[in-house]
Each structure stands twice: as structure tokens, then as C-alpha cells.
Amino acid sequence: MPAEIVPADHPNAYVLRLDGHDQSHVDLADPTRLAFDYVRRMGDVLDAWGRPGEPVRVVHVGGAAMTLPRYVAATRPRSAQVVLEPAADVTELVREELPLPRRSGIKVRPVDGRTGLAAFRAESLDVVLVDAYAGGRVPGDLVTAEHAALAARVLAPGGLLLLNLVDRAPFAWTRRVVAAVRTAFPETMISAEPATLRGRRAGNLLLVAGRDGVPLADLRARAASSPAPYRVLDDRQVSDSMGGGEPFTDSDTTPSPAP
């Protein structure tokens, strides 16, 4: 099914659909409006990094309609952002129908995440944000120990890796992702909707990892005051709920469960 952009439920807002799924929501009048709950959670992590308004060096693995790059450009002007999006046809459609702001600082490279990350110097980035899908599933090559090691190499001290995962209880796939990420990052946390954690439905699990800590207290405060409250699991709770898996590797990996 080809990519399409359709109007959303208010003026100047649009939804990008890929493979029949609503992939991105963009408000051209207000790029700080993050309509999808899981995207709002990623925005909360970006807000919690460093000092408010301070420029940040971000690589986005997966671009779609570039909702979060637009958000960073608005909330942290002068940020250096690179989007790794291999689907050049999607990027062309978005540029034509939902053009990026002038002087946004956003660069788009038509390469896959692994290839794109490998081109960066060691410790040259502050955030690596993985929000990528192929056929509605998170690609297996983005959740392995080797990919985690690559992200750890390019992140500066204090840097964060964000992985947007999709799974459902008992989270067998996510357990393996957590184990893979922990081979390179000692600190982890996961945020999710309560209904997903209770096993009532599949949903987005945002895995955040760092070598020098994660912004746990800040995110718990944001979670409590969010219009769509969510839970934040600390490292011990991640172990209790989603630990014990065998790390995914490049020779033994699989995409996220089918939607």
C-alpha cells in the first residue's frame, strides 16, 4: 500500500499512513503538538535531556513525516539533527506536502539506520532515537547487541538511546531487546501505558538507555502530569517485568511481533 498523507481532525494538521497504519501526525501550525501518546513520551525524554532549550545533537533512525525532528527544531533551536530514512519516496512525499521549516537544521539521509549510524564519529551525538518500522514491525537489525554497541560508540557522555518498541504481554520479544541493550548500556528504563503493562492490549514500550544514568525522576513527574498518564519503570522494575531474556544478535534476531 503506497504512503499517503490525509487531513487530521483540526486545521493544518495531517497524518502520514504507511502500510495501512497511521505512522505520523504533524501539526504545521504548532510542531510542539504531539498527538500520539507514545510520541509525546519520546518528546518528554527529549525535553528531559540537558537544560531546556539547549541545542541537542540528535540522530533519528526512521523519519516518516518527521514529527519529532520538527518538535526539536521548535523547542531546541540551533539543534543539529540528522534523519536516517531509507524510504526516499516517503521523504519526497513529505517534503512536497508537509515541507520542513526553513533553516530547521534537519538533514535527511536516504540510508538505513545501521549504515547511517556507522558514519558518525565516536561521542559525536547526544541522542539516538530509534522509531522505525517496516511492514508495521520494528526491524530486527535495530534491536541487537551489535546495534546497541554502535549507538554506545557514537553517543557522548550523558547521551541517551531511545527505542520505540511494540509488544504485548508476556513481552518475550522485548525481554530479548532489553538484554541486548544492556550489553552496552548499564542504565535502562521503560515507559508505557498502564493497560499495556497489565497485558490488556499490545502497545508501545519506550526503552531509554544510558551509560551515565537516565532522567528517571524528571520523567516520572512528567508521566504523572501528562494528559495521557503513563508508567515509568526504573532499572530494577525493568528487570522484574522484562528481564531474563537472551540478547538478540545479528545472527539471531527477529522483528517485533506482527500487529
PDB file of N, CA and C in Angstrom, residues 134 137-141 143 173 248 253-258:
ATOM      1  N   ALA A 134       9.034  -1.404   9.450  1.00  0.00           N
ATOM      2  CA  ALA A 134       8.973  -1.981   8.108  1.00  0.00           C
ATOM      3  C   ALA A 134       7.822  -2.969   8.120  1.00  0.00           C
ATOM      4  N   ARG A 137       6.322  -3.386  11.605  1.00  0.00           N
ATOM      5  CA  ARG A 137       7.111  -4.058  12.642  1.00  0.00           C
ATOM      6  C   ARG A 137       8.462  -3.367  12.807  1.00  0.00           C
ATOM      7  N   VAL A 138       8.982  -3.365  14.032  1.00  0.00           N
ATOM      8  CA  VAL A 138      10.307  -2.815  14.284  1.00  0.00           C
ATOM      9  C   VAL A 138      11.345  -3.755  13.683  1.00  0.00           C
ATOM     10  N   PRO A 139      12.227  -3.281  12.813  1.00  0.00           N
ATOM     11  CA  PRO A 139      13.195  -4.181  12.165  1.00  0.00           C
ATOM     12  C   PRO A 139      14.126  -4.862  13.166  1.00  0.00           C
ATOM     13  N   GLY A 140      14.424  -6.130  12.907  1.00  0.00           N
ATOM     14  CA  GLY A 140      15.254  -6.903  13.814  1.00  0.00           C
ATOM     15  C   GLY A 140      16.675  -6.407  13.927  1.00  0.00           C
ATOM     16  N   ASP A 141      17.224  -5.769  12.889  1.00  0.00           N
ATOM     17  CA  ASP A 141      18.620  -5.334  12.956  1.00  0.00           C
ATOM     18  C   ASP A 141      18.815  -4.106  13.835  1.00  0.00           C
ATOM     19  N   VAL A 143      17.577  -3.922  16.984  1.00  0.00           N
ATOM     20  CA  VAL A 143      17.364  -4.297  18.391  1.00  0.00           C
ATOM     21  C   VAL A 143      18.404  -5.314  18.869  1.00  0.00           C
ATOM     22  N   TRP A 173       9.529 -10.844  23.258  1.00  0.00           N
ATOM     23  CA  TRP A 173      10.402 -10.142  22.312  1.00  0.00           C
ATOM     24  C   TRP A 173      11.129  -9.002  23.004  1.00  0.00           C
ATOM     25  N   PHE A 248      19.300 -10.394  21.681  1.00  0.00           N
ATOM     26  CA  PHE A 248      19.303 -10.513  20.232  1.00  0.00           C
ATOM     27  C   PHE A 248      20.692 -10.182  19.707  1.00  0.00           C
ATOM     28  N   THR A 253      18.052 -12.755  15.412  1.00  0.00           N
ATOM     29  CA  THR A 253      17.150 -11.666  15.735  1.00  0.00           C
ATOM     30  C   THR A 253      15.875 -11.792  14.915  1.00  0.00           C
ATOM     31  N   THR A 254      14.864 -11.027  15.295  1.00  0.00           N
ATOM     32  CA  THR A 254      13.583 -11.058  14.609  1.00  0.00           C
ATOM     33  C   THR A 254      12.891  -9.724  14.782  1.00  0.00           C
ATOM     34  N   PRO A 255      12.048  -9.311  13.832  1.00  0.00           N
ATOM     35  CA  PRO A 255      11.282  -8.064  14.008  1.00  0.00           C
ATOM     36  C   PRO A 255      10.292  -8.209  15.154  1.00  0.00           C
ATOM     37  N   SER A 256       9.733  -7.088  15.561  1.00  0.00           N
ATOM     38  CA  SER A 256       8.708  -7.095  16.605  1.00  0.00           C
ATOM     39  C   SER A 256       7.510  -7.930  16.143  1.00  0.00           C
ATOM     40  N   PRO A 257       6.705  -8.427  17.098  1.00  0.00           N
ATOM     41  CA  PRO A 257       5.537  -9.237  16.725  1.00  0.00           C
ATOM     42  C   PRO A 257       4.619  -8.515  15.747  1.00  0.00           C
ATOM     43  N   ALA A 258       3.983  -9.260  14.891  1.00  0.00           N
ATOM     44  CA  ALA A 258       3.064  -8.679  13.909  1.00  0.00           C
ATOM     45  C   ALA A 258       1.929  -7.971  14.618  1.00  0.00           C
TER      46      ALA A 258
END
